[in-house]
GROMACS .gro file of C-alpha atoms in nm:
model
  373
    1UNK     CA    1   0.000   0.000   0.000
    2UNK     CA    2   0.285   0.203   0.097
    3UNK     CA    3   0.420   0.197  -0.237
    4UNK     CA    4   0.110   0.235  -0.435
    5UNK     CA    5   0.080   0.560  -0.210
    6UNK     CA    6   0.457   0.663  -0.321
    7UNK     CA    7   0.388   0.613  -0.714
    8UNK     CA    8   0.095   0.779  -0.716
    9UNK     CA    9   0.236   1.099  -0.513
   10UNK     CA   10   0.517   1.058  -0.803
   11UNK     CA   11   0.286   1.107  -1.098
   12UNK     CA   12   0.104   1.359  -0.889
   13UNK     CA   13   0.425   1.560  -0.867
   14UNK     CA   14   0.536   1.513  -1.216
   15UNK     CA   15   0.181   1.678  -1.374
   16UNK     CA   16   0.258   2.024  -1.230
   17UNK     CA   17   0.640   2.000  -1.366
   18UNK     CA   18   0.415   1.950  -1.715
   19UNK     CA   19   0.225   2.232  -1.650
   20UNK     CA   20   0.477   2.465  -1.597
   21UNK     CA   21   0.729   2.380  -1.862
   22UNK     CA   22   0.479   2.478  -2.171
   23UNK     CA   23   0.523   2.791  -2.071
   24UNK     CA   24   0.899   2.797  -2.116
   25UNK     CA   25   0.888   2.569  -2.435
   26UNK     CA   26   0.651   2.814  -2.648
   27UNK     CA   27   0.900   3.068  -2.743
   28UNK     CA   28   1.115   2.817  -2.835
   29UNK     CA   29   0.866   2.725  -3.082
   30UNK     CA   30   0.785   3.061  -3.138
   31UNK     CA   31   1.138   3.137  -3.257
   32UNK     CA   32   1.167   2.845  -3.489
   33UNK     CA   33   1.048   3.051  -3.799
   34UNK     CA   34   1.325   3.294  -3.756
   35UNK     CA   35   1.590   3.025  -3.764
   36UNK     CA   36   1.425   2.835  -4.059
   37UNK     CA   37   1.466   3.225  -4.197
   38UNK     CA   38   1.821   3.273  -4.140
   39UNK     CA   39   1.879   2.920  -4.272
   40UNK     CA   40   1.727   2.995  -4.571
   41UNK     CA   41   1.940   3.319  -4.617
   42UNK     CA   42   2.275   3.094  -4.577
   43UNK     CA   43   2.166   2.815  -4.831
   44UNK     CA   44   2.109   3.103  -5.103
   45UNK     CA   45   2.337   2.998  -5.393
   46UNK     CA   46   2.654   3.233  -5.474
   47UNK     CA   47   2.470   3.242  -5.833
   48UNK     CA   48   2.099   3.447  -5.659
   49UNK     CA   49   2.373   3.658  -5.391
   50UNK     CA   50   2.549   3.774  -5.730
   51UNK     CA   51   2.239   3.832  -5.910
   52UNK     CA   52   2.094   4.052  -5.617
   53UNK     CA   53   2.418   4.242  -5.582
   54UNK     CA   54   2.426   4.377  -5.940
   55UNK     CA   55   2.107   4.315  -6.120
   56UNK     CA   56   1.905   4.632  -5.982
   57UNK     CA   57   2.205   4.794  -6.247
   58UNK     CA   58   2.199   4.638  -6.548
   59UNK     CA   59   1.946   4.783  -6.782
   60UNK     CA   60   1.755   4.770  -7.116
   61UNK     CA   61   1.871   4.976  -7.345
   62UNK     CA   62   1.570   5.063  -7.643
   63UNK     CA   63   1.700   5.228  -7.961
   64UNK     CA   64   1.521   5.441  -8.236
   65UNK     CA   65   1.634   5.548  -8.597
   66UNK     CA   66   1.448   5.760  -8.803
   67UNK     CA   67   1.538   5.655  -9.171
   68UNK     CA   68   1.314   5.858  -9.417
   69UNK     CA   69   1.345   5.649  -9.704
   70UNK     CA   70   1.563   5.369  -9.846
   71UNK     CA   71   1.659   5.347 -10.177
   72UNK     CA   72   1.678   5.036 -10.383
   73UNK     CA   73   1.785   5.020 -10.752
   74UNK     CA   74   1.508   4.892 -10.961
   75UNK     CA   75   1.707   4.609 -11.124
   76UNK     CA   76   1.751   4.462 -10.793
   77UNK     CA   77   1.733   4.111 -10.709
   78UNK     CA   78   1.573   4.145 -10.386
   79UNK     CA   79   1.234   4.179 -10.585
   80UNK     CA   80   1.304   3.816 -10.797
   81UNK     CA   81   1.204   3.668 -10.473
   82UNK     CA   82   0.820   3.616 -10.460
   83UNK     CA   83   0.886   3.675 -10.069
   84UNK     CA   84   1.045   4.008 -10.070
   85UNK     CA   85   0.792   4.100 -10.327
   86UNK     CA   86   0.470   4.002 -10.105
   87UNK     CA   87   0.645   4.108  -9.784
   88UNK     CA   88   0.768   4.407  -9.934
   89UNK     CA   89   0.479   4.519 -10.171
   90UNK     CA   90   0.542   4.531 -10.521
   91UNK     CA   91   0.596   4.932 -10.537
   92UNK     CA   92   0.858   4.953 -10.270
   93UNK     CA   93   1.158   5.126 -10.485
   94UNK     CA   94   0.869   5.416 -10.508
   95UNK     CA   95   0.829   5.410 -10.169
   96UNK     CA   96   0.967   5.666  -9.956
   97UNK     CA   97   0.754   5.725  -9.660
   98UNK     CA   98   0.964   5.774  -9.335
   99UNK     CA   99   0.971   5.517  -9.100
  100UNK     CA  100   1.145   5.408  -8.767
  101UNK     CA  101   1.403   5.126  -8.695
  102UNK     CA  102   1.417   4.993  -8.366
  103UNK     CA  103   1.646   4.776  -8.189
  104UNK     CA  104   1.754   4.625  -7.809
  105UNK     CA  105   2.021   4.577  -7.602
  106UNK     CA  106   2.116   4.577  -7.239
  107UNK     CA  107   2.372   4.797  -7.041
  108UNK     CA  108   2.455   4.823  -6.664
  109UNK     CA  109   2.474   5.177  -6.463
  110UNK     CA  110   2.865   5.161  -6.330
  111UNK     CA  111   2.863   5.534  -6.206
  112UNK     CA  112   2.629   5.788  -6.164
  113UNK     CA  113   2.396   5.822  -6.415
  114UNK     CA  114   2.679   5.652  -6.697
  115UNK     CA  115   2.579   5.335  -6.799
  116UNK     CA  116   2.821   5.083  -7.040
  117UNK     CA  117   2.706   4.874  -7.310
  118UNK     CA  118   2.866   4.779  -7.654
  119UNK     CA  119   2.872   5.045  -7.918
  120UNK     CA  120   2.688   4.797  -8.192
  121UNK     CA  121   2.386   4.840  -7.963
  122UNK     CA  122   2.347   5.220  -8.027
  123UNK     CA  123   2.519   5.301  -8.348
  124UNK     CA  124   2.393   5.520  -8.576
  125UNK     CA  125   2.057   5.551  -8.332
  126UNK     CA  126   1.852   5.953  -8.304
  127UNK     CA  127   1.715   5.827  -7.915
  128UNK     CA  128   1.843   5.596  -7.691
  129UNK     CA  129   1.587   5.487  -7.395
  130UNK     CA  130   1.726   5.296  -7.041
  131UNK     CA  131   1.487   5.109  -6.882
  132UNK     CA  132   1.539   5.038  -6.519
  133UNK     CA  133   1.474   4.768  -6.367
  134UNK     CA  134   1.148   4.919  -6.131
  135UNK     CA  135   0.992   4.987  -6.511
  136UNK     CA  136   1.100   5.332  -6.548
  137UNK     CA  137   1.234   5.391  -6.911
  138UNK     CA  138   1.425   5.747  -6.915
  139UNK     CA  139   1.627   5.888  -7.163
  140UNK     CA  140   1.959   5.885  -7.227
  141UNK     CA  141   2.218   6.071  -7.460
  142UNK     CA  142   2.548   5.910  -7.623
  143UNK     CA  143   2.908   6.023  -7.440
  144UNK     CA  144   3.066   5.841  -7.640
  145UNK     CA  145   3.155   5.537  -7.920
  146UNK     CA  146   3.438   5.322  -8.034
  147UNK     CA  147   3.387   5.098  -8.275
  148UNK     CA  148   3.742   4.923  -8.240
  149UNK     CA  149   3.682   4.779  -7.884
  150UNK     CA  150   3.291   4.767  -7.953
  151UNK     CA  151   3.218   4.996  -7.665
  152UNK     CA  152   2.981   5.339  -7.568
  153UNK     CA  153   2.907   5.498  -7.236
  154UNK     CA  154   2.578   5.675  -7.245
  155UNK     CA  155   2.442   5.899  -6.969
  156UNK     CA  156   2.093   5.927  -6.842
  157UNK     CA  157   1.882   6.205  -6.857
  158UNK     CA  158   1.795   6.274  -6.460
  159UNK     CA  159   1.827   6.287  -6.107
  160UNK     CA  160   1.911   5.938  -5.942
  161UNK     CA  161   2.028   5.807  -5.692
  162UNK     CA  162   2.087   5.510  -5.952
  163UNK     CA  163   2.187   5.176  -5.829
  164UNK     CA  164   2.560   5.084  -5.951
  165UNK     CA  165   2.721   4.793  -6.046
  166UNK     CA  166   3.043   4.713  -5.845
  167UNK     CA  167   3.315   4.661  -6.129
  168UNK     CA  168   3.582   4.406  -6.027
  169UNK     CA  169   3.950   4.316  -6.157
  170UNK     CA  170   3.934   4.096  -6.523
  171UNK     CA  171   4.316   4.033  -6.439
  172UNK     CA  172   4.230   3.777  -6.179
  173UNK     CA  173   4.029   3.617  -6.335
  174UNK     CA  174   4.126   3.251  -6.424
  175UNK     CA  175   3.994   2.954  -6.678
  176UNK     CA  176   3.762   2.775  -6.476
  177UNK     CA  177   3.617   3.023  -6.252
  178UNK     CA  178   3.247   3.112  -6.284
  179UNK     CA  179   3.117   3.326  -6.513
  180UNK     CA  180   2.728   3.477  -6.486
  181UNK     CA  181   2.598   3.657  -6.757
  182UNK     CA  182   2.318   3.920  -6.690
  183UNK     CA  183   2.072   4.068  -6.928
  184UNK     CA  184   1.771   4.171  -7.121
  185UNK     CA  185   1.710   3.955  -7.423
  186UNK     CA  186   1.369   4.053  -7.599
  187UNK     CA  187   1.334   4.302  -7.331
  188UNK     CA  188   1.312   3.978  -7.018
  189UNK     CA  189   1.463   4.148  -6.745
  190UNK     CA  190   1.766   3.963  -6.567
  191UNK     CA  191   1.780   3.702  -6.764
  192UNK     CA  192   2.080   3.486  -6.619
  193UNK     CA  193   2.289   3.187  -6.796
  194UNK     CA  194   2.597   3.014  -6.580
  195UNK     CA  195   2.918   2.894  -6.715
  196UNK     CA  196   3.281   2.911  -6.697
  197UNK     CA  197   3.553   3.098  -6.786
  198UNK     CA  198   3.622   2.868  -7.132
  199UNK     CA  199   3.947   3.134  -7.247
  200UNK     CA  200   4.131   3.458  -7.184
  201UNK     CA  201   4.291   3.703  -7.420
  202UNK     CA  202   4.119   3.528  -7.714
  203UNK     CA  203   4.226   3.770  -8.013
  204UNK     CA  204   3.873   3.841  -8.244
  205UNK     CA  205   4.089   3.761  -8.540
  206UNK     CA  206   4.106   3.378  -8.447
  207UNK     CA  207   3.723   3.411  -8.516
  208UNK     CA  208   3.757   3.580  -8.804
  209UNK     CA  209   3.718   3.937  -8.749
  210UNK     CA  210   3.953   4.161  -8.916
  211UNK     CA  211   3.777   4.530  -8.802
  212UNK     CA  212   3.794   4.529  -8.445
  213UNK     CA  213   4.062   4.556  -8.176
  214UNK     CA  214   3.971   4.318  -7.907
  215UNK     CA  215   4.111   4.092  -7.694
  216UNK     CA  216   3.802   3.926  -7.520
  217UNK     CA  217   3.711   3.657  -7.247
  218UNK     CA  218   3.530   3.358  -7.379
  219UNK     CA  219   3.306   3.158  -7.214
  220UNK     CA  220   2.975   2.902  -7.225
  221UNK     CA  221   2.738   3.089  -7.016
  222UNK     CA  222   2.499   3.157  -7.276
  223UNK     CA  223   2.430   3.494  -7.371
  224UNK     CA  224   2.154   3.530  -7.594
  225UNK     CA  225   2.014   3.821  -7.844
  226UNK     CA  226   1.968   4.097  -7.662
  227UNK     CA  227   2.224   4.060  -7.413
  228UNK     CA  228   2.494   4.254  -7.577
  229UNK     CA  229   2.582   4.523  -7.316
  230UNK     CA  230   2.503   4.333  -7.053
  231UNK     CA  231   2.779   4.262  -6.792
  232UNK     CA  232   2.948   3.897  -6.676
  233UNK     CA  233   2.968   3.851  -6.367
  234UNK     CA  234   3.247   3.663  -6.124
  235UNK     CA  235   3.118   3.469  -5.880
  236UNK     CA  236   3.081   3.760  -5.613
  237UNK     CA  237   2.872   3.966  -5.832
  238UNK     CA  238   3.121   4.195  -5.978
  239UNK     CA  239   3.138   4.253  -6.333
  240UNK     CA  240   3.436   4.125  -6.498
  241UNK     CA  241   3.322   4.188  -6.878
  242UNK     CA  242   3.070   4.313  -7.106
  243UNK     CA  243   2.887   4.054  -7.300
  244UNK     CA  244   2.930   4.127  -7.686
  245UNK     CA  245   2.986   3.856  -7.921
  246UNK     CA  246   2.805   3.507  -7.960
  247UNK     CA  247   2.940   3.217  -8.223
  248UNK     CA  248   2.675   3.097  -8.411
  249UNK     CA  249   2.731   2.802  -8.684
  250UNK     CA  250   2.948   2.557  -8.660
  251UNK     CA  251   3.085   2.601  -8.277
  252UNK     CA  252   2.807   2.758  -8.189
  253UNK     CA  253   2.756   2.762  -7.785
  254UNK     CA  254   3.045   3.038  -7.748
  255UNK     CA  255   3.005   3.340  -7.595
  256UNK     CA  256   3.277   3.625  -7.554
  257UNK     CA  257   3.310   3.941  -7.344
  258UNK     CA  258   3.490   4.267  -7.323
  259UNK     CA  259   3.719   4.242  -7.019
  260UNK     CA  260   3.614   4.541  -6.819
  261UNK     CA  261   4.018   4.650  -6.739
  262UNK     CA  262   4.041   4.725  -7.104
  263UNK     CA  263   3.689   4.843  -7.102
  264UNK     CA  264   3.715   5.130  -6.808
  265UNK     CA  265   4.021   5.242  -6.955
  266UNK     CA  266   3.828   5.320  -7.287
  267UNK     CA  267   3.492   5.426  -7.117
  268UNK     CA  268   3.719   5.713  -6.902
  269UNK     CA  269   3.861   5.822  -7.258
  270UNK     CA  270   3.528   5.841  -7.387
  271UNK     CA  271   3.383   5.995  -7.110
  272UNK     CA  272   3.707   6.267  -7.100
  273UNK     CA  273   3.766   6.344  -7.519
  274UNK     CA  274   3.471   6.156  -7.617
  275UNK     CA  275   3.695   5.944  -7.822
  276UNK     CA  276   3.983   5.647  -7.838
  277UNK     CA  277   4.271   5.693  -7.939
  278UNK     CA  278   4.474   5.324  -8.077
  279UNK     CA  279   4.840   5.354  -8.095
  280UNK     CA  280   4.892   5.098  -8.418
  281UNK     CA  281   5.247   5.028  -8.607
  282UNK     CA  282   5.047   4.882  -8.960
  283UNK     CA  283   5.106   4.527  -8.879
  284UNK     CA  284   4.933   4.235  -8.866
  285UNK     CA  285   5.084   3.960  -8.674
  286UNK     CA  286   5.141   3.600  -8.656
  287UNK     CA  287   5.210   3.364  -8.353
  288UNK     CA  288   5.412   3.019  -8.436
  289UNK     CA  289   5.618   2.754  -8.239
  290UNK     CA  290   5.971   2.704  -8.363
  291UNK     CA  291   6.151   2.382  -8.291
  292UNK     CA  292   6.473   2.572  -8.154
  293UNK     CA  293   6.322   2.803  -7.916
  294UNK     CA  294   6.088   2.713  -7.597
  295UNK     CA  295   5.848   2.995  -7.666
  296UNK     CA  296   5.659   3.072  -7.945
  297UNK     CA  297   5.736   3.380  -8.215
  298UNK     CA  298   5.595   3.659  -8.309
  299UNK     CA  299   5.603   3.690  -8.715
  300UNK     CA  300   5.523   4.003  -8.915
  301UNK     CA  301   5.167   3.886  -9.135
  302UNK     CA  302   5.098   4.153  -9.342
  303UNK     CA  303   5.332   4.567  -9.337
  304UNK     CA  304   5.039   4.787  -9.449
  305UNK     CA  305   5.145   5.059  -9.746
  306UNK     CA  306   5.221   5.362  -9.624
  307UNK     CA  307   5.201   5.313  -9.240
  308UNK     CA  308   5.453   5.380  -9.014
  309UNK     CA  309   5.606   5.048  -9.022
  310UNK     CA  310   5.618   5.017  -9.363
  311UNK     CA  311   5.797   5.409  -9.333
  312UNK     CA  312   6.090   5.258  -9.083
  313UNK     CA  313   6.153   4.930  -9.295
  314UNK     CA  314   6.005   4.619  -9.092
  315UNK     CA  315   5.862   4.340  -9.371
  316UNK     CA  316   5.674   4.047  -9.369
  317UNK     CA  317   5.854   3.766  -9.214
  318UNK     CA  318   6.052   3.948  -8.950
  319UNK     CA  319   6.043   3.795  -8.604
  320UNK     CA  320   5.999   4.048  -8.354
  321UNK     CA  321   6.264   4.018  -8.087
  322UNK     CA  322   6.180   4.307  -7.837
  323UNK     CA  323   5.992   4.648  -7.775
  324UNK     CA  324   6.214   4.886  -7.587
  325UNK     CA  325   6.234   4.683  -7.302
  326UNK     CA  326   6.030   4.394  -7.286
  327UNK     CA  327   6.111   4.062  -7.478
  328UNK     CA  328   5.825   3.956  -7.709
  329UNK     CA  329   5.658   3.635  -7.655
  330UNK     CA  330   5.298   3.668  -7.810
  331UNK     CA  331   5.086   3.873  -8.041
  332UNK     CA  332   4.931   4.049  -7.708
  333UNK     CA  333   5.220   4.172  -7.554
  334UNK     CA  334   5.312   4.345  -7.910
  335UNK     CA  335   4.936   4.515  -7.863
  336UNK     CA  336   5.008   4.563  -7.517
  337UNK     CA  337   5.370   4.765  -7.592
  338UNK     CA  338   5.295   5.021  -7.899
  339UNK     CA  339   4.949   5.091  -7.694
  340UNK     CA  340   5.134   5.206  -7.367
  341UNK     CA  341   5.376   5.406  -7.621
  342UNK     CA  342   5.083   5.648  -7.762
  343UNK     CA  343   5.142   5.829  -8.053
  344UNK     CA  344   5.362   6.050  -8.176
  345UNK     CA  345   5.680   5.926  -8.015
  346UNK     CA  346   5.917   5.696  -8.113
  347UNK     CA  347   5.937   5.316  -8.034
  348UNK     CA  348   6.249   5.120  -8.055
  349UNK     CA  349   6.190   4.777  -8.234
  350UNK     CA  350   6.447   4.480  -8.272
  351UNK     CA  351   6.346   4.219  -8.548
  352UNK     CA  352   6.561   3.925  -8.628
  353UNK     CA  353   6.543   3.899  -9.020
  354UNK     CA  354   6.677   3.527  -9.157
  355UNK     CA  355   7.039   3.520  -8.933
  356UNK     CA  356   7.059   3.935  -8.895
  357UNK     CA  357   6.894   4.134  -8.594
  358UNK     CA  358   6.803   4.471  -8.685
  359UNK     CA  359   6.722   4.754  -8.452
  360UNK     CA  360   6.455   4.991  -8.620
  361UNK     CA  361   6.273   5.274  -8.490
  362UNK     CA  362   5.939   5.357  -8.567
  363UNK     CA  363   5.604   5.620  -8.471
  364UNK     CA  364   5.298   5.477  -8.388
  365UNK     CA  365   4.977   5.693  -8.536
  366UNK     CA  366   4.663   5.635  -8.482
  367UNK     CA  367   4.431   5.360  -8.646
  368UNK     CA  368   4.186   5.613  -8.813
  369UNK     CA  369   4.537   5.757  -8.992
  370UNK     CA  370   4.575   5.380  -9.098
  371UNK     CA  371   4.229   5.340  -9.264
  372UNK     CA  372   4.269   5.670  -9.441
  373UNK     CA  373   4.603   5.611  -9.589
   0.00000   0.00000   0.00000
């Protein structure tokens, strides 16, 4: 009896311990919501925390050009297709009503009020209109264009404060790191593709373009129509390049970007003389291994007539040694030299030329001297 007595004064003394422990336990449970929140904060992917750093800057970038007629011969042989005839109309070479041409791109805001994008977007355009990312579309006037490194800075009409994309180093960047692209394609805002840094200091020539001066990062994030302008992104959100070129046919899946080093030092020319200047020799060049050195060579392609090499007596063929200082390994660092030399002064060359080295001096010009020669 005695211990019937004792268990039940046990569970009688355990029920109020029940009682009073709820009271304690609810904010635990309470509370459980904000840790769920913070844990949901940590497992957000470095891909989203890059995207929310930098995509309240990049932009759409909506071009108009007012073209009041076009002209077509009336022999053409656009109109021997039944398409271009029905799509067309059959009295098009009389027409002449004005019109407007319209076309898309994206940009990013990387000061106040300036926003980068490439110069193919807005060339030849009468209005340029940014669209932010809230939906407000303001507009914008052109600072500035090259056409070499396929790059403009335009500036928008208003009072901000804008939000700004945080421009990192593209001379740390290494093949294999993460590459984001961010843009507008068909006007979808922050689109994003991921990928990898495929490639650096791919020369445009290797993909057959002769026009441009570029040097560019290439990589299989996908960038789409529409995303020229837009930046790439490292894997801390900072922009590392400016989407611009895409490879369509065979190879198709390649994607290449400005790398922004090269592009701020352009953007703060065109933002201070509102134009590039390109320190050029008249060269082309040529990169081949030779059994009897470890390095590769750097081989003179083509001496164009009239330009200053051509004045100071390099030819096709010669293996370029050194540039003042620095001994010449590849096709870049050639660039790299008569571009940190300018114009107008004198650069001192040493070519090897069969079994004779020749020490030549020669005075870069600018490339628009070069196309007008």
């Amino acid at each position: 009896m005695k211990r019937y007595i004792q268990k039940l004064l046990l569970i009688v003394s355990l029920i109020p311990i029940g009682i009073t422990y709820p009271a304690k336990v609810i904010p635990q449970t309470l509370s459980k919501p904000k840790l769920n929140e913070v844990s949901l904060f940590s497992n957000k992917s470095f891909i989203t925390k890059a995207v929310e750093r930098t995509g309240a800057a990049v932009v759409t970038i909506d071009t108009q050009r007012y073209v009041k007629k076009r002209n077509f011969p009336r022999n053409s042989q656009l109109f021997l297709d039944p398409y271009f005839e029905k799509f067309f109309g059959l009295d098009l070479p009389n027409e002449n009503r004005p019109r407007i041409e319209q076309n898309q791109g994206s940009g990013f805001i990387f000061a106040d009020g300036l926003v980068m994008t490439n110069a193919h977007v807005v060339n030849g355009s009468d209005k340029v209109i940014v669209g932010l990312t809230n939906g407000k579309k303001i507009n914008a006037k052109l600072i500035g264009q090259d056409s070499f490194t396929d790059l403009a800075v335009l500036k928008i009409e208003g009072k901000g404060p804008w939000p700004k994309a945080k421009l990192g180093d593209s001379a740390k960047i290494k093949v294999g790191d993460w590459a984001i692209a961010v843009g507008n394609p068909f006007g979808l805002e922050n689109t994003v593709t991921l990928g990898i840094i495929s490639n650096l200091n791919r020369n445009v020539t290797q993909l057959g373009i002769y026009d441009k001066k570029l040097e560019l990062i290439q990589t299989d994030a996908a960038i789409n129509p529409g995303n020229s302008g837009g930046p790439l992104l490292n894997s801390d959100g900072e922009v590392i390049g400016i989407n611009t070129l895409i490879r369509s046919g065979p190879g198709a899946g390649l994607s290449f970007a400005i790398p922004i080093n090269k592009a701020k030092e352009i953007a703060y020319q065109l933002i201070t003389n509102g134009k590039v200047i390109h320190p050029m020799i008249g060269i082309s060049l040529i990169e081949e291994s030779i059994s009897d050195r470890k390095n590769n060579v750097v081989i003179v392609g083509y001496v164009v007539p009239n330009s200053p090499a051509e004045k100071s007596g390099i030819k096709t063929n010669d293996i370029i040694i050194k540039i003042g200082n620095k001994d010449i390994e590849t096709a870049s660092e050639v660039i790299e030299q008569i571009g940190k030399n300018g114009i107008k002064k004198q650069l001192n060359i040493l070519l090897k030329r069969k079994n004779k080295f020749i020490n030549l001096k020669v005075t870069p010009t600018d490339i628009t001297n070069l196309q007008n020669n």
